[in-house]
Coordinates of C-alpha atoms and ligand atoms in Angstrom, one line a residue:
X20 CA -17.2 1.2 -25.7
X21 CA -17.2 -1.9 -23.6
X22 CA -15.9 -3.8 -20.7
X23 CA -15.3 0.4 -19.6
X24 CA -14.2 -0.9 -16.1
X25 CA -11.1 -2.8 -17.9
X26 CA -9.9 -0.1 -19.0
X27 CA -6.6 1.8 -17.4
X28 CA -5.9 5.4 -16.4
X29 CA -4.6 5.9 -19.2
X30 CA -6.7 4.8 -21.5
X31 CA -10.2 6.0 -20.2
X32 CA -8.3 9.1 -20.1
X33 CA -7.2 9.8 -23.5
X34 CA -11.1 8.3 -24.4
X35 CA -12.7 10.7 -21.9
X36 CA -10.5 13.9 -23.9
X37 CA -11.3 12.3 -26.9
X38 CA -15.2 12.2 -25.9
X39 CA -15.4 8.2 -27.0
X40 CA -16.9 8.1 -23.3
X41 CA -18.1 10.0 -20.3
X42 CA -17.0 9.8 -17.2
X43 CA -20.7 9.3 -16.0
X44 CA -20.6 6.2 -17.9
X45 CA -17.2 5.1 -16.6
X46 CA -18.5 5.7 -12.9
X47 CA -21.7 3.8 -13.8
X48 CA -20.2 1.2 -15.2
X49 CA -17.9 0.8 -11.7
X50 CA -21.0 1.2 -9.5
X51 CA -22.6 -1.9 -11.4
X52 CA -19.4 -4.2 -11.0
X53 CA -19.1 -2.7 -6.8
X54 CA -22.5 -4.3 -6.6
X55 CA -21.9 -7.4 -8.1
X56 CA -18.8 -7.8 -6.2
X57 CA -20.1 -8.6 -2.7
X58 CA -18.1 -11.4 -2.7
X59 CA -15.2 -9.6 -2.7
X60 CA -15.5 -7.6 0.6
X61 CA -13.8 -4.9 -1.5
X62 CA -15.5 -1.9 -0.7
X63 CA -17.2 -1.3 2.6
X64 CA -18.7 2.0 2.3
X65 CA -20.0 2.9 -1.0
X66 CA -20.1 7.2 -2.2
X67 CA -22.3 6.4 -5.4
X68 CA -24.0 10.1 -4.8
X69 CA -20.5 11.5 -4.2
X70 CA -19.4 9.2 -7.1
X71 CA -22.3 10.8 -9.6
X72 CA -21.9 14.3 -8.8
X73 CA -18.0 14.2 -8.7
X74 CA -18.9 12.3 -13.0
X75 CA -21.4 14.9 -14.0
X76 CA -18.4 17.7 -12.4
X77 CA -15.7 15.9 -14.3
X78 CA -17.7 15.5 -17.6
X79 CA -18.2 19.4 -17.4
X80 CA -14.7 20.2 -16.7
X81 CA -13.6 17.7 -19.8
X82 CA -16.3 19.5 -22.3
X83 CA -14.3 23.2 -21.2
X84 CA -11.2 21.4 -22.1
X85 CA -9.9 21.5 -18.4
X86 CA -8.6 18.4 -17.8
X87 CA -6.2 17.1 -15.6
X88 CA -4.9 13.2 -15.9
X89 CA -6.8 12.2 -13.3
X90 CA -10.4 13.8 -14.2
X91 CA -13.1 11.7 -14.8
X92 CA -11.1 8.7 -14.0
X93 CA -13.4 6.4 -10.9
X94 CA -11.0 5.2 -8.0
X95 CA -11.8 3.7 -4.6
X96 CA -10.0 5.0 -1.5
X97 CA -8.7 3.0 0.8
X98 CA -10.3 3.2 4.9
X99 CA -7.3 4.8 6.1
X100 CA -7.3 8.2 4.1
X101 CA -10.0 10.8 5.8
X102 CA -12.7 11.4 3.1
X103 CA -14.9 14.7 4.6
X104 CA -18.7 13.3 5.5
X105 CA -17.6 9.9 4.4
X106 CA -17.1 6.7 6.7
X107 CA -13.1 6.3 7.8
X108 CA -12.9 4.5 10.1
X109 CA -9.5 2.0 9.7
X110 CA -11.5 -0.9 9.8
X111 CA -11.7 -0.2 13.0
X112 CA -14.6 -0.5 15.3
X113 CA -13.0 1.9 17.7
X114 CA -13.7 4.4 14.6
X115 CA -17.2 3.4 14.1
X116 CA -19.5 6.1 13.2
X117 CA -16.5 8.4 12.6
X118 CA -17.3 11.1 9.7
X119 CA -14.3 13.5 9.6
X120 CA -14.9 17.1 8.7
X121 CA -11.9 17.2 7.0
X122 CA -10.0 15.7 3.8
X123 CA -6.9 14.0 3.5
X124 CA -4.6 16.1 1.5
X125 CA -3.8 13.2 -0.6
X126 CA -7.4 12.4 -1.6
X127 CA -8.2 16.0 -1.7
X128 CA -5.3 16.4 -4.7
X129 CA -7.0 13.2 -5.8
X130 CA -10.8 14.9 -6.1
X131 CA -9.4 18.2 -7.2
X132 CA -7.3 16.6 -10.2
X133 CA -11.0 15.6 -11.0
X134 CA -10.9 11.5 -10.0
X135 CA -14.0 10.1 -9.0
X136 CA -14.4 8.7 -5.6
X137 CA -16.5 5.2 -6.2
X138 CA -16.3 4.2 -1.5
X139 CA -14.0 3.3 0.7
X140 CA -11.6 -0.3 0.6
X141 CA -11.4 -2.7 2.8
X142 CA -7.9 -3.3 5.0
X143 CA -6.3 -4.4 7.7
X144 CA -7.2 -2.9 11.4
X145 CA -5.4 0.3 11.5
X146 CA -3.4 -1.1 8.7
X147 CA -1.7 -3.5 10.4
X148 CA -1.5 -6.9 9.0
X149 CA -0.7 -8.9 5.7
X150 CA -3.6 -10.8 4.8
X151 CA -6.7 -8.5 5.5
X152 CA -8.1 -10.9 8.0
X153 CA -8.1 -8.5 10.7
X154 CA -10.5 -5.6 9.3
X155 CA -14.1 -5.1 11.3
X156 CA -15.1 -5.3 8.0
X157 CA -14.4 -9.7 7.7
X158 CA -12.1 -10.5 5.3
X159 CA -11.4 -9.1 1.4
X160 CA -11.0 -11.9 -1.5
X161 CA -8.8 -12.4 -3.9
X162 CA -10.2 -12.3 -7.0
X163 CA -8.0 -14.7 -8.1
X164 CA -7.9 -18.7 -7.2
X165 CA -5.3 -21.3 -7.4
X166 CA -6.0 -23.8 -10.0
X167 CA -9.5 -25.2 -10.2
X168 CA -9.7 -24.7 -6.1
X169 CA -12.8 -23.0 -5.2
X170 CA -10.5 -22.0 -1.5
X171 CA -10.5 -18.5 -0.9
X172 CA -7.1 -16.6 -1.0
X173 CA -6.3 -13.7 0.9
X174 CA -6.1 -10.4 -1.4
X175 CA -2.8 -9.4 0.8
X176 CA -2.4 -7.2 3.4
X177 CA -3.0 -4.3 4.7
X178 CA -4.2 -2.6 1.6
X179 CA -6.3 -5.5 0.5
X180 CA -9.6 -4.5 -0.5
X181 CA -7.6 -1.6 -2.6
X182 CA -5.8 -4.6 -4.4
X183 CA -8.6 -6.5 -4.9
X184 CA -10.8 -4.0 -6.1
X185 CA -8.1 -3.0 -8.6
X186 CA -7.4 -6.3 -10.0
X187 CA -11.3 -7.4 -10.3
X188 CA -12.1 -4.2 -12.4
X189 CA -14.7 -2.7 -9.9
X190 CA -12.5 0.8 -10.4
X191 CA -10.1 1.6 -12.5
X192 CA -7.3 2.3 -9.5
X193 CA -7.2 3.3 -6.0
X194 CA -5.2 4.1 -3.1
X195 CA -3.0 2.5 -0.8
X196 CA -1.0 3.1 2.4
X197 CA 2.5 1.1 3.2
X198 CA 4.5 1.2 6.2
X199 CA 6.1 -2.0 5.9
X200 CA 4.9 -3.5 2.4
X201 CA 0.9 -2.9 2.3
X202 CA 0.9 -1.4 -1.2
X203 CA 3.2 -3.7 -2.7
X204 CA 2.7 -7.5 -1.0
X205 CA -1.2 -7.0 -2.2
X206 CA -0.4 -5.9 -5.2
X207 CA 2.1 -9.1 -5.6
X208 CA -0.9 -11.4 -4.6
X209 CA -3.3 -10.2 -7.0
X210 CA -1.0 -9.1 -10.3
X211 CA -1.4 -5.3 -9.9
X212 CA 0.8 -3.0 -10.1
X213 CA 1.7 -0.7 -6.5
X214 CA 4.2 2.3 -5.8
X215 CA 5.3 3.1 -2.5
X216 CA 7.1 6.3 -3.0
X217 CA 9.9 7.8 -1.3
X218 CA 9.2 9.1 2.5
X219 CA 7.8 12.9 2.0
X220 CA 6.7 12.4 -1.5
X221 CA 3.3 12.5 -0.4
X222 CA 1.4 14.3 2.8
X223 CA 0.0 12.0 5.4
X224 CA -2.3 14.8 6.1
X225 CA -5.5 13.2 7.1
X226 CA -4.3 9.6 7.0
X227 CA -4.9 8.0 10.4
X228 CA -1.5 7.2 11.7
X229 CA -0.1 3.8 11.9
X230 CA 3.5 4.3 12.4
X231 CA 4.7 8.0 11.5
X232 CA 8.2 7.7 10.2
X233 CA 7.0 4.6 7.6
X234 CA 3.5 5.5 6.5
X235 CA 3.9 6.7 3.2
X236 CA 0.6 6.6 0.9
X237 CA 0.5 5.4 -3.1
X238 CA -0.7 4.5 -5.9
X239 CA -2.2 1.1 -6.4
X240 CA -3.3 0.3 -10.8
X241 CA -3.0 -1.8 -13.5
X242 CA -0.1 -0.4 -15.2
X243 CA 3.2 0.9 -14.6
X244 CA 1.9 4.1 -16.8
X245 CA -1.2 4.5 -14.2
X246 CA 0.9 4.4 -11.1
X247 CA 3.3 7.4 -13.4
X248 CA 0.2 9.3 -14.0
X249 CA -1.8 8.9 -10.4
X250 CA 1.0 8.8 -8.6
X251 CA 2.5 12.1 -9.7
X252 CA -1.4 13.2 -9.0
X253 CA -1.0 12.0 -5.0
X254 CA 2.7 13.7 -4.4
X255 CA 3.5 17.1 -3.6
X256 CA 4.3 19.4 -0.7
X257 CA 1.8 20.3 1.7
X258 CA 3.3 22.6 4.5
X259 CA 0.1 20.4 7.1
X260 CA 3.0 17.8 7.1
X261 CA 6.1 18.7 8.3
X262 CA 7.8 15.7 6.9
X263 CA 6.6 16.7 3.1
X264 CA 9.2 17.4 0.9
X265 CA 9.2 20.0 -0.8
X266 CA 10.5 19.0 -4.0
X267 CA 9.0 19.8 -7.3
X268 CA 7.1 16.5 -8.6
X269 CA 8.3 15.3 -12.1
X270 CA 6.1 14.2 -14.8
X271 CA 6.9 10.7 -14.2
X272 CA 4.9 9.6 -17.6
X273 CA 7.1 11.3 -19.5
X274 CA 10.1 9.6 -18.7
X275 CA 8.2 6.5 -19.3
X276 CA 11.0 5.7 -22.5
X277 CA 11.6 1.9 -21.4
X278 CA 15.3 3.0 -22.2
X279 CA 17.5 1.2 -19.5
X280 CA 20.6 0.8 -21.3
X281 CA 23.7 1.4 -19.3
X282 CA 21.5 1.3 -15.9
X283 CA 22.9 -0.9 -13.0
X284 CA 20.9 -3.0 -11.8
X285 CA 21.5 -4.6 -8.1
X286 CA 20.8 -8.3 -7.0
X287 CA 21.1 -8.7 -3.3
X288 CA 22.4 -11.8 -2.4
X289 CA 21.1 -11.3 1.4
X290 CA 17.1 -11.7 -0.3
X291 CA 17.7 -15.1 -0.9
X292 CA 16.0 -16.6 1.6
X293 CA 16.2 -20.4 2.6
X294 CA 12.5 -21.9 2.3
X295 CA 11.7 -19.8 -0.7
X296 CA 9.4 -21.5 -3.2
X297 CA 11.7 -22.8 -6.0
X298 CA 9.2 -20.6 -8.5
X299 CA 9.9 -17.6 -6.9
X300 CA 14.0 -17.9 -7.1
X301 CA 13.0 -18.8 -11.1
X302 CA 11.0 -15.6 -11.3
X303 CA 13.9 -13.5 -10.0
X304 CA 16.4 -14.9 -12.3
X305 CA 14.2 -14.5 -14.7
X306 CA 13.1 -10.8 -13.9
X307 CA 16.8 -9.9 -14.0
X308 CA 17.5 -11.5 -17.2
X309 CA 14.6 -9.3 -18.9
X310 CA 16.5 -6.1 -17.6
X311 CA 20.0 -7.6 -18.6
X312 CA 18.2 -8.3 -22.0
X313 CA 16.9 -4.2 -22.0
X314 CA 20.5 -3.1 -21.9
X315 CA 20.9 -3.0 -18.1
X316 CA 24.6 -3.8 -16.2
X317 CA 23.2 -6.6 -13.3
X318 CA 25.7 -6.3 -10.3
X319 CA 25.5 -8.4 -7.5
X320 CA 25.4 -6.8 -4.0
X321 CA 25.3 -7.0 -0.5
X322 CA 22.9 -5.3 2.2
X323 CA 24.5 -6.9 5.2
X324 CA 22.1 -5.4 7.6
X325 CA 19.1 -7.1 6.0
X326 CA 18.0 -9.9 8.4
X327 CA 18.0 -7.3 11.5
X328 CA 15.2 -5.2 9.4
X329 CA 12.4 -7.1 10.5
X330 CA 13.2 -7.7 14.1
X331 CA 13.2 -3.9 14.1
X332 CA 10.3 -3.1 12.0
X333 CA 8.5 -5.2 14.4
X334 CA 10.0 -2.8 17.5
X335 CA 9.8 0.7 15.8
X336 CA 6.3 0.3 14.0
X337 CA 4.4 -0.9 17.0
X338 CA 6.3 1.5 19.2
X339 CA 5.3 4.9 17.2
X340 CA 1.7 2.7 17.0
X341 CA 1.7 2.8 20.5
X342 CA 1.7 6.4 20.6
X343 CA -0.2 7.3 18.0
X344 CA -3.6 4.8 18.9
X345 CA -3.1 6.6 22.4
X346 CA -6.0 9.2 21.0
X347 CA -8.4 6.5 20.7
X348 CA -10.0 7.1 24.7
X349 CA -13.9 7.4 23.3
X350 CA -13.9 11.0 24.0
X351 CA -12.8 12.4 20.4
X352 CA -13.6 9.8 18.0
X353 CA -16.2 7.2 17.1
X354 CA -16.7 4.2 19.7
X355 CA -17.2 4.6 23.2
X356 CA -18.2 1.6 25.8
X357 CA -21.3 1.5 27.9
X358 CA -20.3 2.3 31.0
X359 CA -21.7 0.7 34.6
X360 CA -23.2 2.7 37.2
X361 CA -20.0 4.0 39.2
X362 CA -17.5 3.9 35.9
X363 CA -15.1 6.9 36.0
X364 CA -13.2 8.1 33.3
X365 CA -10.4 5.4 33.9
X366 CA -13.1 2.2 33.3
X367 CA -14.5 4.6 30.3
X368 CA -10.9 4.5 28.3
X369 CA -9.9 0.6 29.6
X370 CA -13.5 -0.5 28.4
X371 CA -13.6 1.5 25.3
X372 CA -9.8 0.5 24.1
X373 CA -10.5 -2.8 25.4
X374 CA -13.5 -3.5 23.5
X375 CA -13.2 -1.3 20.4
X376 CA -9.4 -2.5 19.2
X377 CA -9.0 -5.9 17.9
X378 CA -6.4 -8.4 19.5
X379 CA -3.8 -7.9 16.5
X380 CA -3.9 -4.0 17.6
X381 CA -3.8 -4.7 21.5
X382 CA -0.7 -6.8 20.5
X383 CA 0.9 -4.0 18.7
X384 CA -0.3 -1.2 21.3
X385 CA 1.0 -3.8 24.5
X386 CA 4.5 -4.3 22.2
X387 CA 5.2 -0.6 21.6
X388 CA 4.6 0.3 25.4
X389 CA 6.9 -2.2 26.5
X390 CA 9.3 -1.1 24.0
X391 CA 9.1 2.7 25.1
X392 CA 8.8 1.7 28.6
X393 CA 12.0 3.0 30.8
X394 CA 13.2 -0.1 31.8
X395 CA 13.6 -1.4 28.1
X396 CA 13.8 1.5 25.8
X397 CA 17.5 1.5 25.3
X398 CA 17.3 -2.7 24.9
X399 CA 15.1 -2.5 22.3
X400 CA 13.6 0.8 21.0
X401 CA 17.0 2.5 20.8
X402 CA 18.7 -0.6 19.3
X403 CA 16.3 -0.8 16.5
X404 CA 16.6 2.8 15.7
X405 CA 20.6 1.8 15.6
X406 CA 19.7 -1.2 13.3
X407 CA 17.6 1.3 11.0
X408 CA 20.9 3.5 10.7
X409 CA 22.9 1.0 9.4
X410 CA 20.0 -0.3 6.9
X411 CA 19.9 2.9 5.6
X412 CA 23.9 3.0 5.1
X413 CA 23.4 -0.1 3.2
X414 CA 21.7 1.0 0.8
X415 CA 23.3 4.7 0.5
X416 CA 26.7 2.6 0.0
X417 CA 24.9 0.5 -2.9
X418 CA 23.2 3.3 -4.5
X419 CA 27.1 5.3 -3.9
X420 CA 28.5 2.9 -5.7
X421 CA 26.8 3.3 -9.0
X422 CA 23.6 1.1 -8.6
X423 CA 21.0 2.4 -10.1
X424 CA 17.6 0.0 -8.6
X425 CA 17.9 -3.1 -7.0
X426 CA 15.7 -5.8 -8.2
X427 CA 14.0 -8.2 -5.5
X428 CA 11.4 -10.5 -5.2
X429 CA 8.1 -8.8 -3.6
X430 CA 6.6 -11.4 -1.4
X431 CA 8.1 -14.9 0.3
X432 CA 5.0 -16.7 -1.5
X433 CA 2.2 -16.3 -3.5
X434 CA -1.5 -15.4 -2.0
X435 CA -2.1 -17.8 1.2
X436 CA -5.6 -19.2 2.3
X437 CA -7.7 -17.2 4.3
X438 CA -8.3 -18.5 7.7
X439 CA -5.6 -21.2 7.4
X440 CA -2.8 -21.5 9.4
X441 CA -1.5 -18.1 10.8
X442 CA -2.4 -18.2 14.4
X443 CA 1.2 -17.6 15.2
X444 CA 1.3 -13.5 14.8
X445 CA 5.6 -13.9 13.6
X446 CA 4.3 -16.1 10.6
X447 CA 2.2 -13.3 9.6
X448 CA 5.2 -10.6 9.9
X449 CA 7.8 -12.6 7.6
X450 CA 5.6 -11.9 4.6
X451 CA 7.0 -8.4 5.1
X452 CA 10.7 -10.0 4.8
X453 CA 11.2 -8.2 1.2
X454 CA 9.4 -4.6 2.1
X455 CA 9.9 -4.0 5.2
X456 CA 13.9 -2.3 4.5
X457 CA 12.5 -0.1 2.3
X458 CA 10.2 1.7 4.7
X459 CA 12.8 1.4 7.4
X460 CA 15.3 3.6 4.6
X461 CA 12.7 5.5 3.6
X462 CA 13.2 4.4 -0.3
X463 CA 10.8 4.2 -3.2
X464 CA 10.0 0.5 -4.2
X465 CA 7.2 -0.6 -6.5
X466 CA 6.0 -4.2 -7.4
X467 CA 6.1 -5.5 -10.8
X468 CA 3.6 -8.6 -11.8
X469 CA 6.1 -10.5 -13.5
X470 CA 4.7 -14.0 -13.7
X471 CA 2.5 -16.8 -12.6
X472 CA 3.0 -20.1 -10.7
X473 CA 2.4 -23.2 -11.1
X474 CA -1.0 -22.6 -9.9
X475 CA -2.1 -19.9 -11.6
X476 CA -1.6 -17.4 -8.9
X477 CA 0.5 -14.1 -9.6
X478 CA 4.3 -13.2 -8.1
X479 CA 5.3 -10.1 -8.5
X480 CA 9.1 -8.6 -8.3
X481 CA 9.9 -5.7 -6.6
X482 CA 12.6 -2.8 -7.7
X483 CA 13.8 -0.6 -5.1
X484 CA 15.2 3.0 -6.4
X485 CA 17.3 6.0 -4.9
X486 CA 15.2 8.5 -3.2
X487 CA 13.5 11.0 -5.0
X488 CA 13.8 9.3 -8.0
X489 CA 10.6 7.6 -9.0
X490 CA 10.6 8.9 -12.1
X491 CA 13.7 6.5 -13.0
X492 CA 12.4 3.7 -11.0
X493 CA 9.5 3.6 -12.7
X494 CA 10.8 3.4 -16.2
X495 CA 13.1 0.5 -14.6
X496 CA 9.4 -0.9 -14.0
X497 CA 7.8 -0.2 -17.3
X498 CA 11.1 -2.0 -19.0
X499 CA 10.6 -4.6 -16.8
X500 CA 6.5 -4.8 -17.4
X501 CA 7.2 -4.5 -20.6
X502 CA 9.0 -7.5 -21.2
X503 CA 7.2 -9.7 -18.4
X504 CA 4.7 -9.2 -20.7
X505 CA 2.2 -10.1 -18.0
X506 CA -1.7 -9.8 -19.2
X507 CA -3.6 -12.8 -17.2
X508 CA -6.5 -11.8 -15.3
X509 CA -8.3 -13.9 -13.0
X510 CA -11.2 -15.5 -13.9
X511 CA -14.3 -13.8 -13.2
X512 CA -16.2 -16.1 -10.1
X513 CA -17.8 -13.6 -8.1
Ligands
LIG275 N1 2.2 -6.1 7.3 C1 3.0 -5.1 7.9 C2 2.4 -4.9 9.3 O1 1.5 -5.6 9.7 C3 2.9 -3.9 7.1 C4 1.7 -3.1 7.2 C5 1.7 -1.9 6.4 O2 2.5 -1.6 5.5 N2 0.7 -1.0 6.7 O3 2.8 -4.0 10.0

């Protein structure tokens, strides 16, 4: 078999059952496109050992006929998740040196199902950020380019290196974290597909905390089938998270028919945005038209609460940042500052905090104190948890009312240059313009390549679904995939 790296979940795994390949040969075949790939600032801590021995385990479990969907199949991890022994540090350098002795629940499903761990991605500082640039790491590329422009474009944000990865064929999927749009603005910007499923669908057990009542982890593949198949591998209760569900998890695959007739589908008037590219407003009509075509009812709506979701993102997620970075004092984990002759333990934690978070961090950590702080909690923190209310009601009113996924675009734009422009920080934060409600309502969304501009460059569209229902979401995304018909890849330059 060749190009084995191309291949989807789904694919290398009916070949591994089959045994038209090994899962040895799958991971080597990774490992050589990893190293090939520096370019890419994808991965940042290679597990080749870990990757091997996990194969050789996998190819042994497939020869007994014990395989799950995930087994044998090579995947990267994104920073964020705690991988025991490994490097996780939240391309951070306030993490540096950390090895937890533990496992993320949602990577230990992951390795249990049998998946392969190839290293660790490359994202945003603590996961904050849309364009990668703010990693300890530098920055991750997109492996795609606009045109014949040699400029390097940013992979997205925070899940970047996991997008990147994905798209260039290094693994055959991997993992991703959004608490405002990381999985599915990446995914957008390089032409992959990414699930953010409903809050509680999977444990954040062992996932260093960004903002607690928005982090939500998911898959991040090539297909609408792979995000059924890993997905459903990354969900599940697990009682070391008391805001799991616990909810049995469907086999998403199987409802995979394409069959949308009769389904309503929601246009939001409220996501058409002045200063939208021209191609992007296309791509939606468009995108709507393919489910219209699929037997779907399109209904326009209204979610009249949307333009106050970002103001409040932007007070609740650094707010519950502020709290949760407070453990980062260089006494439990990772980086701690030399320290002067006369330094007590107040000049230990300014130093350390000082010099081990980056200023995009500080920013966040400086906004969420002032937010929680007494004079100005009701002002702001209070009122934004008011605001989230209401975005919430809009959609339970919508989804009440007989709507059965709302279709949106996923991103404002397509990739953006890295290093250009962006020095004002509220630039960066309306790429989340699209995502951000969706975290705030706790919702599953999941981005659709759908098309390419005028450039080259892929867009992606974005359906939003009830809760608990990725199963029918997803099928909304595999009619919609399906008749997109999307197949580019970029061209290899790396
Ligand atoms: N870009 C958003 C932020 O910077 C979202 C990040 C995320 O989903 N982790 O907060």
């Amino acid at each position: 078999m060749s190009d084995l790296t191309k291949l989807t979940i789904a694919e290398a795994r009916d070949a591994l059952r089959k045994g038209e390949v090994t899962s040895v040969a799958l991971t080597e075949a990774c490992l050589a496109e990893i190293e090939g790939a520096g370019a890419l600032g994808a991965f940042v801590h290679g597990t080749p050992e870990i990757a091997l021995a996990r194969a050789e385990a996998a190819d042994a479990r497939l020869k007994a006929g014990d395989a799950p969907a995930m087994c044998g199949i090579p995947i990267g991890i994104k920073d964020l998740f705690c991988t025991e022994g490994v490097p996780s540090q939240a391309a951070s350098k306030i993490l540096e040196g950390f090895r937890p002795e533990y496992e993320s629940t949602v990577s230990a499903q992951l390795r249990d199902a049998g998946a392969v761990m190839l290293g660790k991605l490359n994202m945003d500082e603590f996961a904050m950020g849309s364009s990668n640039e703010t990693s300890i790491y530098g920055n991750a590329v997109n492996p795609w380019r606009a045109g014949n422009s040699e400029a390097a474009l940013t992979p997205g944000g925070s899940s970047g290196g996991s997008a990147a990865a994905v798209a260039a064929d290094l693994c055959l999927a991997a993992t991703g974290t959004d608490t405002g749009g990381s999985i599915r603005q990446p995914a957008a910007f390089t032409g992959i597909v990414g699930l953010k499923p409903t809050y509680g669908r999977c444990s954040r057990w062992g996932i260093v905390a960004f903002a607690s009542s928005l982090d939500q982890a998911g898959p991040m593949t090539k297909t609408v089938r792979d995000a059924a198949i890993m997905g459903a591998a990354m969900m599940g209760h697990d009682p070391k998270d008391s805001t799991s569900a616990d909810l049995p998890v469907p086999d998403f695959e199987a409802m995979l028919t394409g069959d949308i007739r009769g389904k309503v589908i929601g246009i939001p008037k409220e996501y058409r945005m002045d200063g939208m590219p021209g191609e992007i407003e296309t791509l939606w009509t468009e995108g709507a038209g393919m489910l219209r075509d699929a037997g779907a009812e399109l209904r326009d709506i209204s979610l009249p609460h949307t333009k106050y979701a970002l103001p409040a993102y932007y007070v609740i997620a650094p707010a519950e940042a502020s709290s949760n970075l407070a453990r980062y004092d260089g006494v439990r984990f990772g980086y701690r500052a030399k320290l002067a002759q006369g330094d007590g333990v107040t000049e230990m934690y300014e130093k350390t905090r000082a010099e081990g978070f980056g200023p995009e961090v500080r920013r966040r950590i400086m906004i969420g104190t002032y937010v929680l702080s007494a004079g100005f909690y009701d002002a702001y923190y209070n009122r934004a948890r008011k605001v989230r209310a209401l975005i919430k009601r809009d959609f339970d009113e919508v989804f009440a009312a007989g709507v059965d996924a709302i279709l949106t675009p996923a991103t404002p734009s397509a990739a953006f240059e890295l290093g250009k422009a962006h020095t004002d920080p509220v630039e960066m934060y309306l790429n989340d313009v699209f995502t951000v409600t969706v975290n705030l309502a706790g919702l599953p969304g999941v981005a659709v390549p759908t098309g390419l501009d005028g450039r080259g460059l892929p867009l992606g569209l974005q359906l939003i679904g009830r809760p608990w229902e990725e199963g029918e979401l997803l099928n909304a995304a595999y009619a919609l995939e399906r008749a997109a018909g999307f197949v580019a890849k970029p061209a290899k330059w790396w």
